[in-house]
mmCIF file of C-alpha atoms in Angstrom:
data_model
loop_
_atom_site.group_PDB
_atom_site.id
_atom_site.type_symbol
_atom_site.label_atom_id
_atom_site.label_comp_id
_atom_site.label_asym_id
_atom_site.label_seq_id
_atom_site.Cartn_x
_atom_site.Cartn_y
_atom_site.Cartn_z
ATOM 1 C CA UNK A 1 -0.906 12.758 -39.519
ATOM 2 C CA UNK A 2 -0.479 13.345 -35.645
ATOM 3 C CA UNK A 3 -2.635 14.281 -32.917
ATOM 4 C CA UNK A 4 -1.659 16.309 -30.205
ATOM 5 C CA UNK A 5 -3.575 17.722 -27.471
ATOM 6 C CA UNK A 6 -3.114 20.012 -23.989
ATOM 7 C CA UNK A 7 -5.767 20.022 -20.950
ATOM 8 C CA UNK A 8 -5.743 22.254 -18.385
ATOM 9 C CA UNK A 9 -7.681 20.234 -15.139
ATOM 10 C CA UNK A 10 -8.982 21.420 -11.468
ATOM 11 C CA UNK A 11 -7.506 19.049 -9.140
ATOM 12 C CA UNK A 12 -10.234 17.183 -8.251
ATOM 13 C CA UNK A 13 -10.837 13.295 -8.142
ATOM 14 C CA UNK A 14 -13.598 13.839 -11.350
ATOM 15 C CA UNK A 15 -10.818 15.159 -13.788
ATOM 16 C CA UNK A 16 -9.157 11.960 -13.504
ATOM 17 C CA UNK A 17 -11.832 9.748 -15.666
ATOM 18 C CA UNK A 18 -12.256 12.817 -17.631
ATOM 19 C CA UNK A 19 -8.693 12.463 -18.929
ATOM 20 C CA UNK A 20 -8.910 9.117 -19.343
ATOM 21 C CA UNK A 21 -11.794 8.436 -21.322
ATOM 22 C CA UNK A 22 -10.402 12.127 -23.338
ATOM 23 C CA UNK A 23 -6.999 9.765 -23.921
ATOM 24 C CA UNK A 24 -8.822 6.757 -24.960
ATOM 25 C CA UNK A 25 -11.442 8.405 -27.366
ATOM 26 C CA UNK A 26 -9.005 9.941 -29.234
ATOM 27 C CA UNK A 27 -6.944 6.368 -29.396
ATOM 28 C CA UNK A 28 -10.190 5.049 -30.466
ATOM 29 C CA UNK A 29 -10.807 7.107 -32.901
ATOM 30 C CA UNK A 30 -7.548 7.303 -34.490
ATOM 31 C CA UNK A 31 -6.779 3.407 -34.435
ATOM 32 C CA UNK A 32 -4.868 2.639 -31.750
ATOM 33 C CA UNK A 33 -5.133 -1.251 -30.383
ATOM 34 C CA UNK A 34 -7.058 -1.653 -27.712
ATOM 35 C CA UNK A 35 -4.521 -3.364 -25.105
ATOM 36 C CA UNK A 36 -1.928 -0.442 -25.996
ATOM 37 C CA UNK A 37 -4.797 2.152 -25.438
ATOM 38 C CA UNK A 38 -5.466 0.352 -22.232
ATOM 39 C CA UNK A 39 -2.015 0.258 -20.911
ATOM 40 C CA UNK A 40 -1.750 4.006 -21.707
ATOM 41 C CA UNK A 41 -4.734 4.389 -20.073
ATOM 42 C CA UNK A 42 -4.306 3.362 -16.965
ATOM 43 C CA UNK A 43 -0.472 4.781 -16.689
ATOM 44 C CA UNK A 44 -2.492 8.167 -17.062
ATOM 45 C CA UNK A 45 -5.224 7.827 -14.530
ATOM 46 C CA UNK A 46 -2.207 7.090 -12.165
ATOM 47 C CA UNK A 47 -0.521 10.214 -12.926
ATOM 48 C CA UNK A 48 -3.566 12.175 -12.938
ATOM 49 C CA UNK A 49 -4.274 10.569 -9.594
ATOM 50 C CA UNK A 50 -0.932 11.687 -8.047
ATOM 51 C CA UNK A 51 -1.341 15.348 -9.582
ATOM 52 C CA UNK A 52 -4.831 15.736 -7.604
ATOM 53 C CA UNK A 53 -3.445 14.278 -4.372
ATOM 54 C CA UNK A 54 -0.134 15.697 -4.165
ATOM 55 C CA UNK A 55 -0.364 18.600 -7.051
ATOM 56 C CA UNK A 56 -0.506 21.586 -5.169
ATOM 57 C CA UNK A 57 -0.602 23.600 -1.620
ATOM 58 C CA UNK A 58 3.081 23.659 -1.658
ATOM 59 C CA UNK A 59 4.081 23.956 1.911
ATOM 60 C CA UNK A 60 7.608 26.028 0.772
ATOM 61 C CA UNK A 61 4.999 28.884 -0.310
ATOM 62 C CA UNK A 62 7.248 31.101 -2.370
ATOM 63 C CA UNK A 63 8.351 34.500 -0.642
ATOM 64 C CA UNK A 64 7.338 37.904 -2.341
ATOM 65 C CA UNK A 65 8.614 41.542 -2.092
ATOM 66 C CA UNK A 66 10.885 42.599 1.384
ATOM 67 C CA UNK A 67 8.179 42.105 3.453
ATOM 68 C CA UNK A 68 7.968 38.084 3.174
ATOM 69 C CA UNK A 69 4.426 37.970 2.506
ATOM 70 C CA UNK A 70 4.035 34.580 1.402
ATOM 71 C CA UNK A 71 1.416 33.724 -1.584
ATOM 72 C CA UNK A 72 0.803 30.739 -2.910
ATOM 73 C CA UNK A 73 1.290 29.321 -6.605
ATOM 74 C CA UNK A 74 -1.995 31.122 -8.937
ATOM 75 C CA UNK A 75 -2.212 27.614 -10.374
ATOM 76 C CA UNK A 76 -2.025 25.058 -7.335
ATOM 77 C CA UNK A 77 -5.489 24.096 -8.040
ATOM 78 C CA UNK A 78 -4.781 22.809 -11.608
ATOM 79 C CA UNK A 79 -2.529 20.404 -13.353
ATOM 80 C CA UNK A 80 -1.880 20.019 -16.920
ATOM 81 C CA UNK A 81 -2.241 16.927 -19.526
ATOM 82 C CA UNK A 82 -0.474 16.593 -23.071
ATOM 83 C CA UNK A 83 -0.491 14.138 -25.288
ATOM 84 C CA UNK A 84 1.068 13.739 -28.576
ATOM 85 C CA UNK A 85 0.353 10.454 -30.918
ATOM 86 C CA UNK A 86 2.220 10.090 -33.856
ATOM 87 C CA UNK A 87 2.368 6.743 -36.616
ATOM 88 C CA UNK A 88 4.895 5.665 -33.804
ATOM 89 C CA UNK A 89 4.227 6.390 -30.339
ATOM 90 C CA UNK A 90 2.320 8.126 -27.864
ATOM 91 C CA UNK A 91 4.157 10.517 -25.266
ATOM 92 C CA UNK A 92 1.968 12.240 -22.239
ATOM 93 C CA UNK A 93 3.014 14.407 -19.884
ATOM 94 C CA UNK A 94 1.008 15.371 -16.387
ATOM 95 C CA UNK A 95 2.549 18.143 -14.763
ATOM 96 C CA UNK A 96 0.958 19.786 -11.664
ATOM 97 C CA UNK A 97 2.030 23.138 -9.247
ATOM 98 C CA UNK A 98 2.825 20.783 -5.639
ATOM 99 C CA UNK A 99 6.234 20.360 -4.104
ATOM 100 C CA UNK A 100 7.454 18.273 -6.725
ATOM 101 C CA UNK A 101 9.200 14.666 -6.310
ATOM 102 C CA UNK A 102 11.230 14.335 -3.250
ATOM 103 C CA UNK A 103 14.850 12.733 -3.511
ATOM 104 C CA UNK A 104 15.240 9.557 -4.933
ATOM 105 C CA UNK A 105 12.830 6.839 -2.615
ATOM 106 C CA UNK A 106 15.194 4.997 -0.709
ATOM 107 C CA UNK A 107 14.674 0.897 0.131
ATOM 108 C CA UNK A 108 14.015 0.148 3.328
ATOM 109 C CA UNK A 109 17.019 -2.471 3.979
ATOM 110 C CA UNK A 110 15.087 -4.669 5.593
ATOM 111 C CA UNK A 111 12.684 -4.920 3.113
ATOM 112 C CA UNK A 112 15.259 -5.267 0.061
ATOM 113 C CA UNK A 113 16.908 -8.115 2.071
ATOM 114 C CA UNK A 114 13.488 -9.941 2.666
ATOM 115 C CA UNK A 115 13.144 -9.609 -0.830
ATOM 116 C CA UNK A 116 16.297 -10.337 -1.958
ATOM 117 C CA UNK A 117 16.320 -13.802 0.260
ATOM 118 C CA UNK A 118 12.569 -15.159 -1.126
ATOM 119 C CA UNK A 119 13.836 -14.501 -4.751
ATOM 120 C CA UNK A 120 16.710 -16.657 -3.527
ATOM 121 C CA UNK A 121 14.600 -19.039 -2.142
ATOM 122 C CA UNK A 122 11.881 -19.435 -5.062
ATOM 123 C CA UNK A 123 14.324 -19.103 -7.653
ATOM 124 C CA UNK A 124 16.885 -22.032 -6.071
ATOM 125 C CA UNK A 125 19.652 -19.015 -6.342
ATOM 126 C CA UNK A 126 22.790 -19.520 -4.695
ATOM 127 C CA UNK A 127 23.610 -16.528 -2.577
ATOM 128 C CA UNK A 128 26.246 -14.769 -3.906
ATOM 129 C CA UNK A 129 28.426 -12.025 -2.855
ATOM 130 C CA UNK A 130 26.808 -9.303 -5.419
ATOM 131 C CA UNK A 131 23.527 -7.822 -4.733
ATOM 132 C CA UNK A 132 20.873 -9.078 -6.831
ATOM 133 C CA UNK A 133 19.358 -6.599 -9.580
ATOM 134 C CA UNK A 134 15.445 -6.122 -9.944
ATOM 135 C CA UNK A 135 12.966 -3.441 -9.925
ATOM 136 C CA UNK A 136 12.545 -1.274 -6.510
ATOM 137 C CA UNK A 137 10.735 -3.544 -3.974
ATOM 138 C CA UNK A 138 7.576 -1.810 -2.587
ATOM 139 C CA UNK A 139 5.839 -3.833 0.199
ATOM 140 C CA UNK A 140 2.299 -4.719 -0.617
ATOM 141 C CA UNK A 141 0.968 -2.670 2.528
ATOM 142 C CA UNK A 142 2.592 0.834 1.287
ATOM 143 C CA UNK A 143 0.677 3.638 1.864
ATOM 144 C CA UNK A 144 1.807 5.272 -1.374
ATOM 145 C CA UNK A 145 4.938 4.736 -4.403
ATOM 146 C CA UNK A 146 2.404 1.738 -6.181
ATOM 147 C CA UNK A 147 1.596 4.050 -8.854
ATOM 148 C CA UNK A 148 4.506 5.154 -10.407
ATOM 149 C CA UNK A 149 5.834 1.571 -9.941
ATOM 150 C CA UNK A 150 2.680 1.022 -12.193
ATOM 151 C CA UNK A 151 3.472 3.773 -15.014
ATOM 152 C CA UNK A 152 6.889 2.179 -15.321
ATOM 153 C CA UNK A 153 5.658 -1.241 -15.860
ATOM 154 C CA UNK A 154 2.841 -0.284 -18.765
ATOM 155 C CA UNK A 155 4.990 1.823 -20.574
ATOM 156 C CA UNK A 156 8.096 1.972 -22.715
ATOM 157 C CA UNK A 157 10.063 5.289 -21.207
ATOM 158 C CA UNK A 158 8.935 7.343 -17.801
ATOM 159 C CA UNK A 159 10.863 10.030 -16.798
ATOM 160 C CA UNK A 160 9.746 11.634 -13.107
ATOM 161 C CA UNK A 161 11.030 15.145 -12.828
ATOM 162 C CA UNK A 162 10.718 18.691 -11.376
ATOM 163 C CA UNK A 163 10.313 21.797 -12.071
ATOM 164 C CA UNK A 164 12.175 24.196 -9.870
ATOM 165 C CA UNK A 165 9.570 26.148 -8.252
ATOM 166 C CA UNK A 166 7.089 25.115 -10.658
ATOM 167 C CA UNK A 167 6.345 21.381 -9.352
ATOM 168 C CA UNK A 168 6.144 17.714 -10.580
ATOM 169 C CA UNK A 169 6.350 16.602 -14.185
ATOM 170 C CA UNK A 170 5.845 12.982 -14.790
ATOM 171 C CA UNK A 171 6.288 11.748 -18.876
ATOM 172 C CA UNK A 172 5.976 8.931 -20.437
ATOM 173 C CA UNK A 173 5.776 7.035 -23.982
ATOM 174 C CA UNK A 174 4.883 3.628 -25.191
ATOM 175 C CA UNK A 175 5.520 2.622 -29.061
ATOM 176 C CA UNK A 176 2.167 2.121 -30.386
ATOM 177 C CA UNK A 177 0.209 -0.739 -32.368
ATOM 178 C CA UNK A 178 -2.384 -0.208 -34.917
ATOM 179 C CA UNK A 179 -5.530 -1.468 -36.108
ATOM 180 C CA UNK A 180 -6.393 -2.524 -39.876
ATOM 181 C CA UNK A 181 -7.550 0.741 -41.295
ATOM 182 C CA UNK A 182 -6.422 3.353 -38.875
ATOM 183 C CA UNK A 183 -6.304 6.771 -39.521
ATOM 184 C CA UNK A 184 -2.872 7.381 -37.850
ATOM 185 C CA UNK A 185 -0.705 4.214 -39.519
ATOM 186 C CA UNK A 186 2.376 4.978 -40.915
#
C-alpha cells in the first residue's frame, strides 16, 4: 500500500502548520517512527516557509500580447505540497509561482577561510595546500540560506530546482522506519 497526497496552499504564514500537522497525521496514522516523522516534519515547514516568503510576486512579470502589458502569474498566491509514502520512503515536493532559486549561493571568502582556519585549529589539522571539504559555511547571523541548509541535513536526497517561468521546486526524500504493526510495512 502507498499513500500519496497533493495540496494546493494560499501563501500565508497559517498554511505552514497546516501542512505539517497534514504530513505528520498521515505518518501517524500509517506507522511511520516518530523521529523520522519529525525530521520530515520539520524539513517541510522549512520549505513551506520559503514558498510563503519568497513564492510569488515575481518581479520579471511575464510580458503578454505586442503591447507589453505585463500580468502577473494567476497562481502567485499559492504553492503546492506532494507527498508520496511508500513501504520505503517518503518523497515531498513544495513548489511555489516566485522567481525561483537564484544561481548557485556563493561563499563569502572571508567567511570560508575563517571557517576553514577554526576547523584547523579545533581539529589540530595541519594546513595543507588543498582546500578542506565540508558542507557550505553559513554565518550564524545570516539573514536567510539556514533553511535549506536545514532540509539537507534531516533528509536523505534534496534537490533545489526551477521551473522556467513557473518558479521554485524544492524535493526531497528520507528512507523511512516503521513501527510494530504499521499499516504501510513492507
Amino acid at each position: 500500500m502507498s499513500i500519496w497526497w497533493s495540496l494546493h496552499l494560499r501563501r500565508e504564514a497559517a498554511s505552514v502548520p497546516l501542512a505539517r500537522r497534514f504530513l505528520l497525521g498521515t505518518m501517524e496514522t500509517a506507522g511511520v517512527d516518530p523521529d523520522i516523522s519529525f525530521d520530515l516534519s520539520v524539513a517541510l515547514s522549512e520549505a513551506c516557509a520559503n514558498a510563503v516568503e519568497h513564492g510569488g510576486d515575481r518581479s520579471g512579470l511575464a510580458e503578454h500580447g505586442d503591447r507589453g502589458t505585463e500580468e502577473p502569474p494567476a497562481d502567485s498566491g499559492q504553492y503546492r505540497v506532494t507527498a508520496y509514502l511508500d513501504g520505503e520512503k517518503c518523497r515531498i515536493e513544495v513548489a511555489d509561482s516566485g522567481p525561483g532559486f537564484p544561481a548557485r549561493r556563493a561563499l563569502r571568502p572571508a567567511a570560508h577561510t575563517e571557517h576553514a582556519e577554526h576547523i584547523e585549529r579545533t581539529q589540530g589539522a595541519e594546513p595543507v595546500g588543498a582546500q578542506p571539504t565540508f558542507a557550505p559555511y553559513i554565518p550564524c547571523v545570516a539573514e536567510s540560506g539556514r533553511g535549506l541548509d536545514l532540509i539537507e541535513q534531516l533528509a536523505d536526497h534534496v534537490q533545489f530546482g526551477n521551473r522556467p517561468g513557473r518558479g521554485a521546486v524544492v524535493s526531497f526524500d528520507k528512507v523511512l522506519k516503521w513501527r510494530e504493526g504499521a499499516l504501510l510495512m513492507v
